[in-house]
Amino acid sequence: MAADNSKQFWKRSAKLPGSFIKERSKANAVPLKNKKASSFHEFARNTSDAWDIGDDEEEDFSAPSFQTLNSKVALATAAQVLETHSKLRAKPERSQSTTADVPANHKVIKSSSDAQLSRNSSGTCLRNPLHKQQSLPLRPIIPLVARISDQNASGAPPMTVREKTRLEKFRQLLSSHNTDLDELRKCSWPGVPREVRPVTWRLLSGYLPANTERRRMTLQRKREEYFGFIEQYYASRNEEHHQDTYRQIHIDIPRTNPLIPLFQQPLVQEIFERILFIWAIRHPASGYVQGINDLVTPFFVVFLSEYVEEDVENFDVTNLSQDVLRSIEADSFWCMSKLLDGIQDNYTFAQPGIQKKVKALEELVSRIDEQVHGHFRRYEVEYLQFAFRWMNNLLMRELPLRCTIRLWDTYQAEPEGFSHFHLYVCAAFLIKWRKEILDEEDFQGLLLLLQNLPTIHWGNEEIGLLLAEAYRLKYMFADAPNHYRR
C-alpha cells in the first residue's frame, strides 16, 4: 500500500525537480515480485533528464481524479476564505508577542527584523492563491518548491524573543571595528537572519575583511577587478577554443531552477553566463562542468535580497540600477569562487573528489545503518548512481532553494563545511529516508525514490534536524576513521 501511495505521489509531482518523467503504461509493466533486479542501463533508458522543462506536457488531466471537485463547493469555499481574510485584515490591532508593527499599507521596512519576518509569516499563512490572482493577474503563483522566503514547514511563528536577541547579537558583531569571525561562525551555525545574511556570507566566505574600515575599499577593488576580467576575457567566448565551454553554459543556464521566474529573466541569465564563463577561463584545470551553474544561485539570491523587500522569486531585476546589478554580479562571482576553491577536485578531470566522497559515503553508511547498506547491495544499487548528484550539486537538486540557503549558513560556519561536513549531511539525509528505502523492493523503485525524495514541504526546522544529526555523525566518526573503514 505504501508503494502505491508513493507512486501516486510522484505522478502528481511530475513537474518538480528530479521527478520521474513519464510513467510507463500499466499494460507494459512487469510484476515486481517476478522481476529480477534490472540494471542501471535499463533504468536509464526509461528516464530522462530530471531538469527538462515541460516534463509532463502530455499528462492527461482529464482523468477522473481531476474531475471530482464540485464547482459550487469550490466557489463557496473560496468566498468563505476571502471573507475570513478580509476580516483578518480589518482588525485594527495585532498581537505583539510574535510580530512587529507594520505600516497600514503593508509595506515592509527592511531595517526592522520584526516587520521583515512578520511579512514572511503573513505571506505563508494568509496568502490566498485565488485572491492573489485577482489582485496581481500578471504575477504567477509560485509552487512551494520554488518559494525562496525563509519559512518553517510546521507553520511556527517565525520571530521569537530568542531570535530577536540573536539578530541583535549579529548586528553587534558585524558593526564592531574588527569582527570576531570565530564568534560569527558560532552564531551562524544554527542559521543566519535574513537581514544580515549578505554581509555575513561575504565575511564567512573570506571575501570581506574583518576590519570594517577596509570593507568599502575591498568591495570596490574586487568589483572593479571582476569587471576587468569581463573586458579582458568575455569577448573571447565566440573564439573557437572557447566555443564548447560557452555553448554548454548557454544550454545549462535556462535549466537552472526552471520553476522560479527570477532565473528565467534574460538579464539574470546573462549575468550567470558571464560569471560562469569568467570562472571557467580563470580555472583551466577544471573548466566549466555541469552542476557548477547551480552553485551561483544561492549567492545571487542572498545578495539580491539586500536590495529587495518583496519575495525575490518574482522580482523583476530590471527595476534595479545598473550599479546595484553589477555589485550583485561581482559579489556572487567572488563568493562562488571562494566556495569552489575548496572543492575544485570535484570538477577536475574524472572528478576524483566526487568519486572519493561517494566511496566515503558508502563506507560510512555501511557502519551506521547496515540494514540500508545491505538493502542496496541486495538490489544492486550503487551509491554512485544517486550520490554523484548529491556531491556534484551539494544537494541543491534534492532540496528547495530556501533550504539550500539555510544549509549553506551552516556550511560556511563549519570548518571545511562544503568539502568535509557535506559528507555527514548526505549520510544523515540518506538515513532520514530509511523506512521508505526498505519499503522499496526492486532496483527501479529504489532509484526513483532516491532521485525524487519528497522534500517539497521542508523548511528551516527540517534542515536544523538534518544538520544536528550530521553533526552527531561527524562527532562520532570524523576523528575515528577506522570506525567506518573496512
mmCIF file of N, CA, C and O in Angstrom, residues 126-218:
data_model
loop_
_atom_site.group_PDB
_atom_site.id
_atom_site.type_symbol
_atom_site.label_atom_id
_atom_site.label_comp_id
_atom_site.label_asym_id
_atom_site.label_seq_id
_atom_site.Cartn_x
_atom_site.Cartn_y
_atom_site.Cartn_z
ATOM 1 N N LEU A 126 -1.383 33.645 5.232
ATOM 2 C CA LEU A 126 -2.602 34.340 4.870
ATOM 3 C C LEU A 126 -2.801 34.481 3.366
ATOM 4 O O LEU A 126 -3.842 34.921 2.932
ATOM 5 N N ARG A 127 -1.807 34.134 2.593
ATOM 6 C CA ARG A 127 -1.927 34.338 1.171
ATOM 7 C C ARG A 127 -2.929 33.365 0.571
ATOM 8 O O ARG A 127 -2.870 32.179 0.836
ATOM 9 N N ASN A 128 -3.804 33.855 -0.250
ATOM 10 C CA ASN A 128 -4.817 33.037 -0.894
ATOM 11 C C ASN A 128 -4.561 33.045 -2.393
ATOM 12 O O ASN A 128 -4.600 34.102 -3.008
ATOM 13 N N PRO A 129 -4.292 31.910 -3.021
ATOM 14 C CA PRO A 129 -3.990 31.912 -4.450
ATOM 15 C C PRO A 129 -5.056 32.587 -5.295
ATOM 16 O O PRO A 129 -4.740 33.342 -6.198
ATOM 17 N N LEU A 130 -6.345 32.350 -5.013
ATOM 18 C CA LEU A 130 -7.415 32.941 -5.792
ATOM 19 C C LEU A 130 -7.382 34.459 -5.676
ATOM 20 O O LEU A 130 -7.433 35.185 -6.656
ATOM 21 N N HIS A 131 -7.268 34.963 -4.442
ATOM 22 C CA HIS A 131 -7.241 36.398 -4.215
ATOM 23 C C HIS A 131 -6.009 37.021 -4.863
ATOM 24 O O HIS A 131 -6.066 38.105 -5.430
ATOM 25 N N LYS A 132 -4.884 36.322 -4.785
ATOM 26 C CA LYS A 132 -3.647 36.846 -5.340
ATOM 27 C C LYS A 132 -3.737 36.957 -6.861
ATOM 28 O O LYS A 132 -3.272 37.920 -7.445
ATOM 29 N N GLN A 133 -4.361 35.988 -7.489
ATOM 30 C CA GLN A 133 -4.512 36.046 -8.930
ATOM 31 C C GLN A 133 -5.414 37.202 -9.345
ATOM 32 O O GLN A 133 -5.193 37.824 -10.364
ATOM 33 N N GLN A 134 -6.411 37.501 -8.527
ATOM 34 C CA GLN A 134 -7.324 38.577 -8.881
ATOM 35 C C GLN A 134 -6.649 39.939 -8.760
ATOM 36 O O GLN A 134 -6.836 40.814 -9.591
ATOM 37 N N SER A 135 -5.837 40.120 -7.693
ATOM 38 C CA SER A 135 -5.236 41.424 -7.459
ATOM 39 C C SER A 135 -3.959 41.631 -8.270
ATOM 40 O O SER A 135 -3.624 42.743 -8.614
ATOM 41 N N LEU A 136 -3.236 40.540 -8.578
ATOM 42 C CA LEU A 136 -1.998 40.636 -9.337
ATOM 43 C C LEU A 136 -2.031 39.631 -10.490
ATOM 44 O O LEU A 136 -1.373 38.600 -10.450
ATOM 45 N N PRO A 137 -2.823 39.921 -11.522
ATOM 46 C CA PRO A 137 -3.026 38.928 -12.573
ATOM 47 C C PRO A 137 -1.752 38.596 -13.355
ATOM 48 O O PRO A 137 -1.649 37.541 -13.942
ATOM 49 N N LEU A 138 -0.747 39.491 -13.369
ATOM 50 C CA LEU A 138 0.452 39.246 -14.149
ATOM 51 C C LEU A 138 1.536 38.548 -13.351
ATOM 52 O O LEU A 138 2.590 38.228 -13.864
ATOM 53 N N ARG A 139 1.287 38.325 -12.069
ATOM 54 C CA ARG A 139 2.293 37.705 -11.210
ATOM 55 C C ARG A 139 1.937 36.238 -10.991
ATOM 56 O O ARG A 139 0.943 35.927 -10.359
ATOM 57 N N PRO A 140 2.736 35.319 -11.498
ATOM 58 C CA PRO A 140 2.371 33.899 -11.402
ATOM 59 C C PRO A 140 2.428 33.389 -9.976
ATOM 60 O O PRO A 140 3.199 33.869 -9.155
ATOM 61 N N ILE A 141 1.591 32.398 -9.698
ATOM 62 C CA ILE A 141 1.624 31.734 -8.404
ATOM 63 C C ILE A 141 2.790 30.752 -8.403
ATOM 64 O O ILE A 141 2.888 29.886 -9.263
ATOM 65 N N ILE A 142 3.681 30.879 -7.429
ATOM 66 C CA ILE A 142 4.878 30.051 -7.387
ATOM 67 C C ILE A 142 4.610 28.832 -6.520
ATOM 68 O O ILE A 142 4.133 28.958 -5.395
ATOM 69 N N PRO A 143 4.883 27.636 -7.020
ATOM 70 C CA PRO A 143 4.695 26.440 -6.196
ATOM 71 C C PRO A 143 5.628 26.459 -4.998
ATOM 72 O O PRO A 143 6.668 27.113 -5.003
ATOM 73 N N LEU A 144 5.255 25.719 -3.958
ATOM 74 C CA LEU A 144 6.003 25.719 -2.709
ATOM 75 C C LEU A 144 7.466 25.367 -2.917
ATOM 76 O O LEU A 144 8.351 25.944 -2.283
ATOM 77 N N VAL A 145 7.735 24.443 -3.832
ATOM 78 C CA VAL A 145 9.113 24.017 -4.053
ATOM 79 C C VAL A 145 9.977 25.166 -4.547
ATOM 80 O O VAL A 145 11.189 25.165 -4.381
ATOM 81 N N ALA A 146 9.364 26.179 -5.155
ATOM 82 C CA ALA A 146 10.124 27.270 -5.742
ATOM 83 C C ALA A 146 10.149 28.519 -4.876
ATOM 84 O O ALA A 146 10.759 29.509 -5.246
ATOM 85 N N ARG A 147 9.474 28.513 -3.735
ATOM 86 C CA ARG A 147 9.486 29.688 -2.879
ATOM 87 C C ARG A 147 10.811 29.787 -2.145
ATOM 88 O O ARG A 147 11.310 28.816 -1.600
ATOM 89 N N ILE A 148 11.364 30.978 -2.117
ATOM 90 C CA ILE A 148 12.694 31.185 -1.574
ATOM 91 C C ILE A 148 12.641 31.732 -0.159
ATOM 92 O O ILE A 148 13.564 31.543 0.619
ATOM 93 N N SER A 149 11.555 32.395 0.209
ATOM 94 C CA SER A 149 11.475 33.042 1.512
ATOM 95 C C SER A 149 11.701 32.055 2.642
ATOM 96 O O SER A 149 11.275 30.897 2.575
ATOM 97 N N ASP A 150 12.369 32.524 3.703
ATOM 98 C CA ASP A 150 12.565 31.696 4.885
ATOM 99 C C ASP A 150 11.219 31.303 5.457
ATOM 100 O O ASP A 150 10.302 32.108 5.530
ATOM 101 N N GLN A 151 11.099 30.061 5.886
ATOM 102 C CA GLN A 151 9.856 29.634 6.498
ATOM 103 C C GLN A 151 10.080 28.333 7.246
ATOM 104 O O GLN A 151 11.038 27.618 6.993
ATOM 105 N N ASN A 152 9.192 28.057 8.172
ATOM 106 C CA ASN A 152 9.189 26.771 8.857
ATOM 107 C C ASN A 152 8.024 25.960 8.329
ATOM 108 O O ASN A 152 6.900 26.451 8.242
ATOM 109 N N ALA A 153 8.287 24.732 7.955
ATOM 110 C CA ALA A 153 7.228 23.890 7.407
ATOM 111 C C ALA A 153 6.137 23.641 8.437
ATOM 112 O O ALA A 153 4.996 23.374 8.110
ATOM 113 N N SER A 154 6.483 23.730 9.716
ATOM 114 C CA SER A 154 5.498 23.481 10.766
ATOM 115 C C SER A 154 4.545 24.644 10.958
ATOM 116 O O SER A 154 3.554 24.531 11.660
ATOM 117 N N GLY A 155 4.853 25.800 10.334
ATOM 118 C CA GLY A 155 3.994 26.962 10.485
ATOM 119 C C GLY A 155 4.202 27.695 11.792
ATOM 120 O O GLY A 155 3.379 28.513 12.190
ATOM 121 N N ALA A 156 5.302 27.423 12.484
ATOM 122 C CA ALA A 156 5.570 28.077 13.760
ATOM 123 C C ALA A 156 5.835 29.562 13.547
ATOM 124 O O ALA A 156 6.266 29.971 12.478
ATOM 125 N N PRO A 157 5.552 30.411 14.560
ATOM 126 C CA PRO A 157 5.826 31.845 14.428
ATOM 127 C C PRO A 157 7.288 32.073 14.089
ATOM 128 O O PRO A 157 8.184 31.501 14.722
ATOM 129 N N PRO A 158 7.579 32.874 13.046
ATOM 130 C CA PRO A 158 8.941 32.997 12.563
ATOM 131 C C PRO A 158 9.850 33.851 13.430
ATOM 132 O O PRO A 158 11.055 33.765 13.303
ATOM 133 N N MET A 159 9.317 34.723 14.288
ATOM 134 C CA MET A 159 10.156 35.588 15.094
ATOM 135 C C MET A 159 9.827 35.423 16.573
ATOM 136 O O MET A 159 8.708 35.654 16.991
ATOM 137 N N THR A 160 10.806 35.001 17.330
ATOM 138 C CA THR A 160 10.644 34.834 18.764
ATOM 139 C C THR A 160 11.585 35.802 19.477
ATOM 140 O O THR A 160 12.434 36.442 18.849
ATOM 141 N N VAL A 161 11.432 35.865 20.796
ATOM 142 C CA VAL A 161 12.314 36.729 21.577
ATOM 143 C C VAL A 161 13.763 36.284 21.403
ATOM 144 O O VAL A 161 14.677 37.108 21.268
ATOM 145 N N ARG A 162 13.968 34.981 21.393
ATOM 146 C CA ARG A 162 15.322 34.458 21.228
ATOM 147 C C ARG A 162 15.903 34.879 19.886
ATOM 148 O O ARG A 162 17.085 35.244 19.781
ATOM 149 N N GLU A 163 15.097 34.824 18.826
ATOM 150 C CA GLU A 163 15.580 35.188 17.505
ATOM 151 C C GLU A 163 15.874 36.684 17.400
ATOM 152 O O GLU A 163 16.814 37.092 16.713
ATOM 153 N N LYS A 164 15.079 37.497 18.093
ATOM 154 C CA LYS A 164 15.368 38.930 18.124
ATOM 155 C C LYS A 164 16.703 39.189 18.814
ATOM 156 O O LYS A 164 17.497 40.027 18.369
ATOM 157 N N THR A 165 16.952 38.453 19.880
ATOM 158 C CA THR A 165 18.222 38.599 20.595
ATOM 159 C C THR A 165 19.385 38.174 19.708
ATOM 160 O O THR A 165 20.441 38.825 19.692
ATOM 161 N N ARG A 166 19.201 37.082 18.951
ATOM 162 C CA ARG A 166 20.242 36.629 18.038
ATOM 163 C C ARG A 166 20.533 37.672 16.969
ATOM 164 O O ARG A 166 21.701 37.902 16.607
ATOM 165 N N LEU A 167 19.488 38.293 16.438
ATOM 166 C CA LEU A 167 19.676 39.310 15.413
ATOM 167 C C LEU A 167 20.492 40.480 15.955
ATOM 168 O O LEU A 167 21.395 40.994 15.278
ATOM 169 N N GLU A 168 20.187 40.892 17.166
ATOM 170 C CA GLU A 168 20.956 41.972 17.782
ATOM 171 C C GLU A 168 22.412 41.557 17.988
ATOM 172 O O GLU A 168 23.334 42.375 17.833
ATOM 173 N N LYS A 169 22.617 40.318 18.357
ATOM 174 C CA LYS A 169 23.977 39.802 18.533
ATOM 175 C C LYS A 169 24.748 39.876 17.217
ATOM 176 O O LYS A 169 25.921 40.290 17.180
ATOM 177 N N PHE A 170 24.106 39.483 16.123
ATOM 178 C CA PHE A 170 24.737 39.574 14.811
ATOM 179 C C PHE A 170 25.099 41.018 14.483
ATOM 180 O O PHE A 170 26.207 41.305 14.005
ATOM 181 N N ARG A 171 24.178 41.918 14.729
ATOM 182 C CA ARG A 171 24.422 43.322 14.385
ATOM 183 C C ARG A 171 25.572 43.907 15.193
ATOM 184 O O ARG A 171 26.361 44.711 14.684
ATOM 185 N N GLN A 172 25.673 43.501 16.430
ATOM 186 C CA GLN A 172 26.788 43.962 17.256
ATOM 187 C C GLN A 172 28.116 43.428 16.727
ATOM 188 O O GLN A 172 29.107 44.156 16.644
ATOM 189 N N LEU A 173 28.134 42.146 16.365
ATOM 190 C CA LEU A 173 29.363 41.551 15.832
ATOM 191 C C LEU A 173 29.791 42.220 14.522
ATOM 192 O O LEU A 173 30.975 42.532 14.319
ATOM 193 N N LEU A 174 28.830 42.433 13.637
ATOM 194 C CA LEU A 174 29.134 42.973 12.318
ATOM 195 C C LEU A 174 29.536 44.433 12.359
ATOM 196 O O LEU A 174 30.260 44.910 11.473
ATOM 197 N N SER A 175 29.067 45.162 13.371
ATOM 198 C CA SER A 175 29.367 46.593 13.465
ATOM 199 C C SER A 175 30.623 46.885 14.278
ATOM 200 O O SER A 175 31.078 48.034 14.303
ATOM 201 N N SER A 176 31.184 45.892 14.935
ATOM 202 C CA SER A 176 32.393 46.110 15.718
ATOM 203 C C SER A 176 33.565 46.417 14.788
ATOM 204 O O SER A 176 33.562 46.039 13.609
ATOM 205 N N HIS A 177 34.576 47.105 15.316
ATOM 206 C CA HIS A 177 35.689 47.557 14.488
ATOM 207 C C HIS A 177 36.383 46.386 13.794
ATOM 208 O O HIS A 177 36.696 46.451 12.602
ATOM 209 N N ASN A 178 36.623 45.305 14.513
ATOM 210 C CA ASN A 178 37.166 44.073 13.948
ATOM 211 C C ASN A 178 36.232 42.923 14.325
ATOM 212 O O ASN A 178 36.206 42.508 15.484
ATOM 213 N N THR A 179 35.484 42.451 13.356
ATOM 214 C CA THR A 179 34.512 41.397 13.630
ATOM 215 C C THR A 179 35.223 40.115 14.069
ATOM 216 O O THR A 179 36.174 39.662 13.416
ATOM 217 N N ASP A 180 34.756 39.552 15.173
ATOM 218 C CA ASP A 180 35.283 38.284 15.669
ATOM 219 C C ASP A 180 34.702 37.159 14.811
ATOM 220 O O ASP A 180 33.555 36.742 14.988
ATOM 221 N N LEU A 181 35.504 36.657 13.863
ATOM 222 C CA LEU A 181 34.998 35.670 12.910
ATOM 223 C C LEU A 181 34.666 34.340 13.577
ATOM 224 O O LEU A 181 33.721 33.647 13.159
ATOM 225 N N ASP A 182 35.412 33.976 14.606
ATOM 226 C CA ASP A 182 35.103 32.732 15.318
ATOM 227 C C ASP A 182 33.742 32.829 15.995
ATOM 228 O O ASP A 182 32.934 31.883 15.948
ATOM 229 N N GLU A 183 33.466 33.960 16.595
ATOM 230 C CA GLU A 183 32.163 34.164 17.239
ATOM 231 C C GLU A 183 31.059 34.256 16.196
ATOM 232 O O GLU A 183 29.946 33.766 16.404
ATOM 233 N N LEU A 184 31.368 34.863 15.057
ATOM 234 C CA LEU A 184 30.378 34.967 13.977
ATOM 235 C C LEU A 184 30.031 33.577 13.443
ATOM 236 O O LEU A 184 28.861 33.294 13.147
ATOM 237 N N ARG A 185 31.022 32.718 13.313
ATOM 238 C CA ARG A 185 30.746 31.345 12.867
ATOM 239 C C ARG A 185 29.881 30.604 13.878
ATOM 240 O O ARG A 185 28.968 29.860 13.506
ATOM 241 N N LYS A 186 30.183 30.804 15.133
ATOM 242 C CA LYS A 186 29.401 30.138 16.176
ATOM 243 C C LYS A 186 27.936 30.584 16.128
ATOM 244 O O LYS A 186 27.021 29.767 16.269
ATOM 245 N N CYS A 187 27.730 31.873 15.931
ATOM 246 C CA CYS A 187 26.357 32.387 15.850
ATOM 247 C C CYS A 187 25.653 31.950 14.569
ATOM 248 O O CYS A 187 24.425 31.784 14.547
ATOM 249 N N SER A 188 26.426 31.760 13.489
ATOM 250 C CA SER A 188 25.834 31.446 12.183
ATOM 251 C C SER A 188 25.472 29.977 12.035
ATOM 252 O O SER A 188 24.663 29.632 11.169
ATOM 253 N N TRP A 189 26.064 29.101 12.835
ATOM 254 C CA TRP A 189 25.838 27.663 12.674
ATOM 255 C C TRP A 189 24.355 27.301 12.702
ATOM 256 O O TRP A 189 23.886 26.558 11.839
ATOM 257 N N PRO A 190 23.563 27.818 13.652
ATOM 258 C CA PRO A 190 22.128 27.483 13.645
ATOM 259 C C PRO A 190 21.291 28.326 12.682
ATOM 260 O O PRO A 190 20.069 28.272 12.716
ATOM 261 N N GLY A 191 21.923 29.080 11.809
ATOM 262 C CA GLY A 191 21.197 29.873 10.823
ATOM 263 C C GLY A 191 21.461 31.353 10.983
ATOM 264 O O GLY A 191 21.653 31.847 12.094
ATOM 265 N N VAL A 192 21.452 32.060 9.851
ATOM 266 C CA VAL A 192 21.721 33.499 9.841
ATOM 267 C C VAL A 192 20.420 34.237 9.522
ATOM 268 O O VAL A 192 19.738 33.887 8.554
ATOM 269 N N PRO A 193 20.052 35.250 10.300
ATOM 270 C CA PRO A 193 18.845 36.028 9.980
ATOM 271 C C PRO A 193 18.947 36.654 8.592
ATOM 272 O O PRO A 193 20.032 37.065 8.158
ATOM 273 N N ARG A 194 17.846 36.715 7.910
ATOM 274 C CA ARG A 194 17.811 37.212 6.528
ATOM 275 C C ARG A 194 18.411 38.608 6.408
ATOM 276 O O ARG A 194 19.105 38.918 5.444
ATOM 277 N N GLU A 195 18.149 39.453 7.407
ATOM 278 C CA GLU A 195 18.564 40.849 7.324
ATOM 279 C C GLU A 195 20.077 41.025 7.282
ATOM 280 O O GLU A 195 20.576 41.988 6.694
ATOM 281 N N VAL A 196 20.807 40.125 7.906
ATOM 282 C CA VAL A 196 22.267 40.261 7.984
ATOM 283 C C VAL A 196 22.991 39.167 7.204
ATOM 284 O O VAL A 196 24.204 39.068 7.265
ATOM 285 N N ARG A 197 22.252 38.363 6.476
ATOM 286 C CA ARG A 197 22.872 37.245 5.766
ATOM 287 C C ARG A 197 23.855 37.698 4.679
ATOM 288 O O ARG A 197 24.941 37.104 4.551
ATOM 289 N N PRO A 198 23.550 38.725 3.870
ATOM 290 C CA PRO A 198 24.505 39.097 2.811
ATOM 291 C C PRO A 198 25.895 39.439 3.341
ATOM 292 O O PRO A 198 26.899 38.891 2.862
ATOM 293 N N VAL A 199 25.983 40.324 4.323
ATOM 294 C CA VAL A 199 27.307 40.712 4.830
ATOM 295 C C VAL A 199 27.953 39.558 5.598
ATOM 296 O O VAL A 199 29.178 39.360 5.543
ATOM 297 N N THR A 200 27.145 38.740 6.266
ATOM 298 C CA THR A 200 27.689 37.576 6.989
ATOM 299 C C THR A 200 28.307 36.583 6.024
ATOM 300 O O THR A 200 29.409 36.062 6.256
ATOM 301 N N TRP A 201 27.635 36.298 4.915
ATOM 302 C CA TRP A 201 28.177 35.369 3.926
ATOM 303 C C TRP A 201 29.461 35.920 3.311
ATOM 304 O O TRP A 201 30.398 35.161 3.051
ATOM 305 N N ARG A 202 29.514 37.215 3.042
ATOM 306 C CA ARG A 202 30.738 37.792 2.480
ATOM 307 C C ARG A 202 31.910 37.615 3.435
ATOM 308 O O ARG A 202 33.041 37.331 3.006
ATOM 309 N N LEU A 203 31.650 37.789 4.721
ATOM 310 C CA LEU A 203 32.706 37.642 5.722
ATOM 311 C C LEU A 203 33.131 36.179 5.888
ATOM 312 O O LEU A 203 34.318 35.864 5.897
ATOM 313 N N LEU A 204 32.161 35.281 6.020
ATOM 314 C CA LEU A 204 32.484 33.876 6.260
ATOM 315 C C LEU A 204 33.149 33.217 5.062
ATOM 316 O O LEU A 204 33.918 32.264 5.222
ATOM 317 N N SER A 205 32.858 33.692 3.874
ATOM 318 C CA SER A 205 33.480 33.119 2.677
ATOM 319 C C SER A 205 34.900 33.632 2.476
ATOM 320 O O SER A 205 35.632 33.120 1.612
ATOM 321 N N GLY A 206 35.304 34.647 3.247
ATOM 322 C CA GLY A 206 36.644 35.209 3.093
ATOM 323 C C GLY A 206 36.733 36.296 2.050
ATOM 324 O O GLY A 206 37.825 36.740 1.690
ATOM 325 N N TYR A 207 35.584 36.738 1.569
ATOM 326 C CA TYR A 207 35.545 37.784 0.537
ATOM 327 C C TYR A 207 35.750 39.166 1.152
ATOM 328 O O TYR A 207 36.404 40.024 0.563
ATOM 329 N N LEU A 208 35.196 39.391 2.333
ATOM 330 C CA LEU A 208 35.328 40.669 3.034
ATOM 331 C C LEU A 208 36.298 40.540 4.195
ATOM 332 O O LEU A 208 36.341 39.499 4.857
ATOM 333 N N PRO A 209 37.067 41.583 4.503
ATOM 334 C CA PRO A 209 37.941 41.552 5.682
ATOM 335 C C PRO A 209 37.147 41.799 6.958
ATOM 336 O O PRO A 209 36.062 42.386 6.930
ATOM 337 N N ALA A 210 37.679 41.352 8.074
ATOM 338 C CA ALA A 210 37.001 41.540 9.353
ATOM 339 C C ALA A 210 36.993 42.995 9.780
ATOM 340 O O ALA A 210 36.077 43.442 10.484
ATOM 341 N N ASN A 211 37.981 43.769 9.349
ATOM 342 C CA ASN A 211 38.078 45.180 9.711
ATOM 343 C C ASN A 211 37.050 46.000 8.934
ATOM 344 O O ASN A 211 37.050 45.997 7.701
ATOM 345 N N THR A 212 36.180 46.698 9.648
ATOM 346 C CA THR A 212 35.090 47.432 8.993
ATOM 347 C C THR A 212 35.604 48.561 8.119
ATOM 348 O O THR A 212 34.986 48.906 7.103
ATOM 349 N N GLU A 213 36.734 49.177 8.487
ATOM 350 C CA GLU A 213 37.247 50.307 7.727
ATOM 351 C C GLU A 213 37.770 49.893 6.359
ATOM 352 O O GLU A 213 37.827 50.715 5.438
ATOM 353 N N ARG A 214 38.139 48.638 6.206
ATOM 354 C CA ARG A 214 38.696 48.153 4.939
ATOM 355 C C ARG A 214 37.638 47.579 4.002
ATOM 356 O O ARG A 214 37.930 47.290 2.837
ATOM 357 N N ARG A 215 36.421 47.390 4.492
ATOM 358 C CA ARG A 215 35.412 46.682 3.691
ATOM 359 C C ARG A 215 35.001 47.448 2.441
ATOM 360 O O ARG A 215 34.901 46.870 1.350
ATOM 361 N N ARG A 216 34.748 48.741 2.576
ATOM 362 C CA ARG A 216 34.282 49.500 1.420
ATOM 363 C C ARG A 216 35.325 49.488 0.294
ATOM 364 O O ARG A 216 35.002 49.265 -0.875
ATOM 365 N N MET A 217 36.588 49.718 0.654
ATOM 366 C CA MET A 217 37.647 49.727 -0.361
ATOM 367 C C MET A 217 37.842 48.346 -0.969
ATOM 368 O O MET A 217 38.095 48.218 -2.174
ATOM 369 N N THR A 218 37.716 47.306 -0.135
ATOM 370 C CA THR A 218 37.861 45.935 -0.652
ATOM 371 C C THR A 218 36.770 45.607 -1.653
ATOM 372 O O THR A 218 37.036 45.044 -2.732
#
